[in-house]
Amino acid sequence: MLCLFTSYYLLFLLLNALIPLSVNIEYSTLVISSEKNLLHAFLTSDDKWRMYTELDEITPELKKAIVFKEDKYFNYHPGVNPVAVLRAFYNNISTGKRTSGASTITMQVARMLEPKERTYRNKIKEIFRAFQLELKFSKAEILQLYLNLVPFGSNIEGVKSASVIYFGKLPDHLSLAEIATLSIVPNRPVSLRPGNNNEVLADERNKWLERYRKAKLFYPDFIDDALAEPLNPYRRDVPKLAPHLAYRLKAQYPGMNIIRSSLSSEIQQKTEKIVGEYSRRFYFQNIKNAIALVVENQSRRVIAYVGSADFFNNEDGGQVDGIRAVRSPGSTLKPLLYGIAFDKGLVTPKSIIADVPINFSGYEPENYDEKFHGNISIENALASSLNIPAVKLLYSIQPSTLIGKLSDAGFSQIRNEREHLGLSMILGGCGVTLEELTGLYCALANRGNYSDLGLRQNDSIPIAQKIISEESTFMITEILTQLKRPDLPLNWDNSLHTPKIAWKTGTSYGRRDAWSIGYNNRYTVGVWVGNFSGEGVPELSGAEIATPLLFQIFNAIDYDSEKEWFTMPEKLDLRYVCSHTGKIPGEFCEDLIIDYYIPGVSGMEVCDHLKKVLINPDSSLSYCTSCKPETGFITAYYPNLAPEIISYYELNQINYHKIPPHNPDCERLLSGKRPEITSPVHENEYFVNVNDSMEIMLSCNTANDVEKVYWYVDKKYLRTVNPNETTFFRPHEGPVEIGCSDDKGRNTSIIIYVRFTSF
Ligand SMILES: [Zn+2]
Ligand SMILES: [Zn+2]
């Protein structure tokens, strides 16, 4: 007997090696939320809903009910129940009918893996496969395979698909009544199809519940509750939330049955609804799309991902994932630029910068409102998103510095195009995605430390890298939190609905893109509104169109940001500065204000907003120390204005406190030589090729006492250089007036004629 058993066992091992078991099942890809709710499911390639049930989703109740109904000795037999086989064999012979009563759960799994005609030969093969399954898998795994494959009629396979489609829940949330219902459907999938005739289904369910009672499978109270439970299953649509992220993750992780995203199902659902409804309001203004990304700052994980206003709208490119599309950022990179300038010690929030026309080698930026604001503080320049101060700062730190920081912060298009980017990048002359921008602002919410955003719950987040200092970040956040600012949407009732956030808007050239990105301590939200076709619309602006959506999303996330606002870093300090310049107060300075500064980093220049001038009593002449008369002069103070401000005031005939002309009899003025322009040459004609970036050189000879030389083009200030320094500019076509003045007030000008050629 033992010998016989051993030889059978050896034969089995031989066959097991010759005809190995292969379990290769294609499941529906499921994308779930961080809390493990089902967000999105994909049909298999054979158009089935075959969802993978995880072991921990199989509750003891489900296990008990299925084993009781299908195979009472499941936990004890080796894949085949010999008693049942013999009984079935006897029945078949005595009645002449074939019954399948002998099938264990394991044998049913074998049949579902390799569906075959029911013949004795195939039955033997099935038994062989059952042994193989038992050898390879645990009982729990075999039951799991059974529950994953059992058909529920139509294209629904497995208990998870049935549970999601008929009850709208995952299997571990099923009640006993629902478990009993699902356990009986596979035997008669047509007549007992849920939703078809629920009364018949309920009768059948109750019969089984009574059998459970008889078998003492569950407590009687539990059975009573289940009997009383109304039964109303119907076929639901499978969830289709976060479609863009679902497709993205499915492509990124092919063959994965369940992808656990980082999304919060509640916030995803809310954000999708808000974006969809918001977008519909502007549809007839020809603004067709809107997208949003919500990130939890601490974990850097994306908790809502809305890639278009309506995924199922084919006409307006609903399936395009706007989160990853490359677009012009408008002004949204400015906060980083100002942060870098703070870190370089160039400016502080109250520093004054001149917002007047300026020419950077042929590039003359204009403000959004096409106005100039004269002297303005750095904080107002950023809050009002002025262009000229931003271009000036970028000119000071050099675009390569900004490009380096942005490359560190994951901006791939900018990194790839670094050779071709210039000053205009700070006004939108470069390509970014909403994902990149939201990642950058998330770094601002994380004290200046950048890290890539996570899309899956269990992905480890790389160690963060410092982009700007904590101190600069705090100053930027303070500026971007001000509520009295020009980019609040008109008609916005800010007392009621404005969430406490730091935010920045952006509108791209041609009004193609409206951006608004904001953050508080806990969340960063990025919003873009526009057309996927790239079509511009006159009404499109970051402040008017994107910001209200940003506010709505923040309000919906519902969190008390006042209580958990950012705290001032220890290394940041406060000091008094002169309100006229933002510099350390000098002897004349009386209007003092408080400003932030970073000790050891921020500039320590003393204010020079006034300059002492000797004048005659009727203020018609000024003197220097060498020409001042013995008596009859007085000391007066005049504003010490930047040359570009004076040039702007003069050109626009704006009144200002002007220093009287210098004493014409002054020996020094008479003996001192005026600057003499050596390049270009007066009244010469210059040919400039429009196809290359050719520039004209400016140089001059000056007197020995000169420390600074100011260049002007068509009376507009161009640049300040040292006396022997040459500089370049790109002219316009036609006559161009070039002026040069020294710091002693002596000046000269010439005219040249410029012609554009294309060869
Ligand atoms: Zn001052
Ligand atoms: Zn003099």
PDB file of C-alpha atoms in Angstrom, residues 128-244:
ATOM      1  CA  PHE A 128      -4.122  16.458 -11.616  1.00  0.00           C
ATOM      2  CA  ARG A 129      -4.145  20.255 -11.883  1.00  0.00           C
ATOM      3  CA  ALA A 130      -5.879  20.455  -8.497  1.00  0.00           C
ATOM      4  CA  PHE A 131      -3.015  18.563  -6.906  1.00  0.00           C
ATOM      5  CA  GLN A 132      -0.569  20.868  -8.611  1.00  0.00           C
ATOM      6  CA  LEU A 133      -2.416  23.926  -7.322  1.00  0.00           C
ATOM      7  CA  GLU A 134      -2.358  22.561  -3.790  1.00  0.00           C
ATOM      8  CA  LEU A 135       1.360  21.937  -4.106  1.00  0.00           C
ATOM      9  CA  LYS A 136       2.086  25.425  -5.309  1.00  0.00           C
ATOM     10  CA  PHE A 137      -0.345  27.599  -3.352  1.00  0.00           C
ATOM     11  CA  SER A 138      -1.667  27.937   0.170  1.00  0.00           C
ATOM     12  CA  LYS A 139      -5.359  27.355   0.902  1.00  0.00           C
ATOM     13  CA  ALA A 140      -5.841  31.098   1.263  1.00  0.00           C
ATOM     14  CA  GLU A 141      -4.285  31.695  -2.157  1.00  0.00           C
ATOM     15  CA  ILE A 142      -6.418  29.004  -3.796  1.00  0.00           C
ATOM     16  CA  LEU A 143      -9.555  30.555  -2.328  1.00  0.00           C
ATOM     17  CA  GLN A 144      -8.296  33.932  -3.556  1.00  0.00           C
ATOM     18  CA  LEU A 145      -7.888  32.524  -7.092  1.00  0.00           C
ATOM     19  CA  TYR A 146     -11.397  31.102  -6.897  1.00  0.00           C
ATOM     20  CA  LEU A 147     -12.846  34.430  -5.767  1.00  0.00           C
ATOM     21  CA  ASN A 148     -10.934  36.257  -8.499  1.00  0.00           C
ATOM     22  CA  LEU A 149     -12.135  34.030 -11.319  1.00  0.00           C
ATOM     23  CA  VAL A 150     -15.668  32.960 -10.392  1.00  0.00           C
ATOM     24  CA  PRO A 151     -18.035  34.233 -13.128  1.00  0.00           C
ATOM     25  CA  PHE A 152     -20.970  36.494 -12.273  1.00  0.00           C
ATOM     26  CA  GLY A 153     -22.572  36.595 -15.714  1.00  0.00           C
ATOM     27  CA  SER A 154     -22.085  39.091 -18.528  1.00  0.00           C
ATOM     28  CA  ASN A 155     -18.458  40.303 -18.482  1.00  0.00           C
ATOM     29  CA  ILE A 156     -18.167  40.319 -14.706  1.00  0.00           C
ATOM     30  CA  GLU A 157     -15.637  37.957 -13.162  1.00  0.00           C
ATOM     31  CA  GLY A 158     -14.552  37.633  -9.577  1.00  0.00           C
ATOM     32  CA  VAL A 159     -16.150  38.697  -6.338  1.00  0.00           C
ATOM     33  CA  LYS A 160     -14.482  42.117  -6.347  1.00  0.00           C
ATOM     34  CA  SER A 161     -15.878  43.064  -9.764  1.00  0.00           C
ATOM     35  CA  ALA A 162     -19.331  41.857  -8.663  1.00  0.00           C
ATOM     36  CA  SER A 163     -19.093  43.678  -5.360  1.00  0.00           C
ATOM     37  CA  VAL A 164     -18.019  46.964  -7.018  1.00  0.00           C
ATOM     38  CA  ILE A 165     -20.518  46.741  -9.871  1.00  0.00           C
ATOM     39  CA  TYR A 166     -23.584  45.454  -7.974  1.00  0.00           C
ATOM     40  CA  PHE A 167     -23.064  47.000  -4.540  1.00  0.00           C
ATOM     41  CA  GLY A 168     -20.678  49.910  -5.217  1.00  0.00           C
ATOM     42  CA  LYS A 169     -18.225  48.781  -2.563  1.00  0.00           C
ATOM     43  CA  LEU A 170     -15.096  46.716  -2.065  1.00  0.00           C
ATOM     44  CA  PRO A 171     -15.463  43.069  -0.911  1.00  0.00           C
ATOM     45  CA  ASP A 172     -14.228  43.754   2.620  1.00  0.00           C
ATOM     46  CA  HIS A 173     -17.155  46.158   3.095  1.00  0.00           C
ATOM     47  CA  LEU A 174     -19.858  43.644   2.121  1.00  0.00           C
ATOM     48  CA  SER A 175     -22.552  42.814   4.681  1.00  0.00           C
ATOM     49  CA  LEU A 176     -23.465  39.196   5.418  1.00  0.00           C
ATOM     50  CA  ALA A 177     -26.651  39.618   3.347  1.00  0.00           C
ATOM     51  CA  GLU A 178     -24.602  40.854   0.405  1.00  0.00           C
ATOM     52  CA  ILE A 179     -22.085  38.029   0.792  1.00  0.00           C
ATOM     53  CA  ALA A 180     -24.902  35.482   0.772  1.00  0.00           C
ATOM     54  CA  THR A 181     -26.342  37.148  -2.351  1.00  0.00           C
ATOM     55  CA  LEU A 182     -23.066  37.101  -4.239  1.00  0.00           C
ATOM     56  CA  SER A 183     -22.364  33.497  -3.251  1.00  0.00           C
ATOM     57  CA  ILE A 184     -25.459  32.242  -5.086  1.00  0.00           C
ATOM     58  CA  VAL A 185     -25.193  34.241  -8.323  1.00  0.00           C
ATOM     59  CA  PRO A 186     -22.393  32.168  -9.986  1.00  0.00           C
ATOM     60  CA  ASN A 187     -24.568  29.023 -10.031  1.00  0.00           C
ATOM     61  CA  ARG A 188     -27.362  30.720 -11.979  1.00  0.00           C
ATOM     62  CA  PRO A 189     -25.779  33.897 -13.418  1.00  0.00           C
ATOM     63  CA  VAL A 190     -28.649  34.512 -15.839  1.00  0.00           C
ATOM     64  CA  SER A 191     -31.784  33.924 -13.752  1.00  0.00           C
ATOM     65  CA  LEU A 192     -30.256  35.336 -10.582  1.00  0.00           C
ATOM     66  CA  ARG A 193     -28.521  38.317 -12.154  1.00  0.00           C
ATOM     67  CA  PRO A 194     -28.657  41.116  -9.557  1.00  0.00           C
ATOM     68  CA  GLY A 195     -30.969  43.929 -10.557  1.00  0.00           C
ATOM     69  CA  ASN A 196     -32.945  41.611 -12.815  1.00  0.00           C
ATOM     70  CA  ASN A 197     -35.424  40.211 -10.327  1.00  0.00           C
ATOM     71  CA  ASN A 198     -34.293  41.177  -6.872  1.00  0.00           C
ATOM     72  CA  GLU A 199     -37.259  39.508  -5.153  1.00  0.00           C
ATOM     73  CA  VAL A 200     -36.327  36.062  -6.427  1.00  0.00           C
ATOM     74  CA  LEU A 201     -32.753  36.805  -5.526  1.00  0.00           C
ATOM     75  CA  ALA A 202     -33.794  37.806  -1.971  1.00  0.00           C
ATOM     76  CA  ASP A 203     -35.794  34.568  -1.540  1.00  0.00           C
ATOM     77  CA  GLU A 204     -32.800  32.524  -2.605  1.00  0.00           C
ATOM     78  CA  ARG A 205     -30.510  34.563  -0.368  1.00  0.00           C
ATOM     79  CA  ASN A 206     -32.786  33.975   2.629  1.00  0.00           C
ATOM     80  CA  LYS A 207     -32.766  30.237   1.991  1.00  0.00           C
ATOM     81  CA  TRP A 208     -29.005  30.255   2.289  1.00  0.00           C
ATOM     82  CA  LEU A 209     -29.039  32.472   5.359  1.00  0.00           C
ATOM     83  CA  GLU A 210     -31.316  29.922   7.025  1.00  0.00           C
ATOM     84  CA  ARG A 211     -28.881  27.178   6.065  1.00  0.00           C
ATOM     85  CA  TYR A 212     -26.095  29.207   7.683  1.00  0.00           C
ATOM     86  CA  ARG A 213     -28.242  29.374  10.815  1.00  0.00           C
ATOM     87  CA  LYS A 214     -28.813  25.650  10.834  1.00  0.00           C
ATOM     88  CA  ALA A 215     -25.117  25.001  10.412  1.00  0.00           C
ATOM     89  CA  LYS A 216     -24.381  27.526  13.200  1.00  0.00           C
ATOM     90  CA  LEU A 217     -22.041  29.317  10.834  1.00  0.00           C
ATOM     91  CA  PHE A 218     -22.842  32.780  12.283  1.00  0.00           C
ATOM     92  CA  TYR A 219     -24.530  34.141  15.424  1.00  0.00           C
ATOM     93  CA  PRO A 220     -28.338  34.074  15.136  1.00  0.00           C
ATOM     94  CA  ASP A 221     -28.559  37.875  15.621  1.00  0.00           C
ATOM     95  CA  PHE A 222     -26.247  38.350  12.711  1.00  0.00           C
ATOM     96  CA  ILE A 223     -28.466  36.107  10.544  1.00  0.00           C
ATOM     97  CA  ASP A 224     -31.609  37.981  11.670  1.00  0.00           C
ATOM     98  CA  ASP A 225     -30.069  41.305  10.677  1.00  0.00           C
ATOM     99  CA  ALA A 226     -29.072  39.889   7.310  1.00  0.00           C
ATOM    100  CA  LEU A 227     -32.585  38.540   6.701  1.00  0.00           C
ATOM    101  CA  ALA A 228     -34.057  41.953   7.458  1.00  0.00           C
ATOM    102  CA  GLU A 229     -31.643  43.794   5.168  1.00  0.00           C
ATOM    103  CA  PRO A 230     -33.343  45.151   2.035  1.00  0.00           C
ATOM    104  CA  LEU A 231     -31.763  43.885  -1.160  1.00  0.00           C
ATOM    105  CA  ASN A 232     -31.397  46.341  -3.985  1.00  0.00           C
ATOM    106  CA  PRO A 233     -28.394  45.585  -6.141  1.00  0.00           C
ATOM    107  CA  TYR A 234     -28.155  47.039  -9.656  1.00  0.00           C
ATOM    108  CA  ARG A 235     -25.464  47.343 -12.244  1.00  0.00           C
ATOM    109  CA  ARG A 236     -23.376  50.471 -11.683  1.00  0.00           C
ATOM    110  CA  ASP A 237     -20.735  52.066 -13.849  1.00  0.00           C
ATOM    111  CA  VAL A 238     -17.256  51.241 -12.681  1.00  0.00           C
ATOM    112  CA  PRO A 239     -15.620  54.354 -11.112  1.00  0.00           C
ATOM    113  CA  LYS A 240     -13.806  56.631 -13.557  1.00  0.00           C
ATOM    114  CA  LEU A 241     -12.243  59.185 -11.235  1.00  0.00           C
ATOM    115  CA  ALA A 242      -8.847  60.785 -11.941  1.00  0.00           C
ATOM    116  CA  PRO A 243      -8.766  59.428 -15.505  1.00  0.00           C
ATOM    117  CA  HIS A 244      -5.613  61.292 -16.550  1.00  0.00           C
TER     118      HIS A 244
END
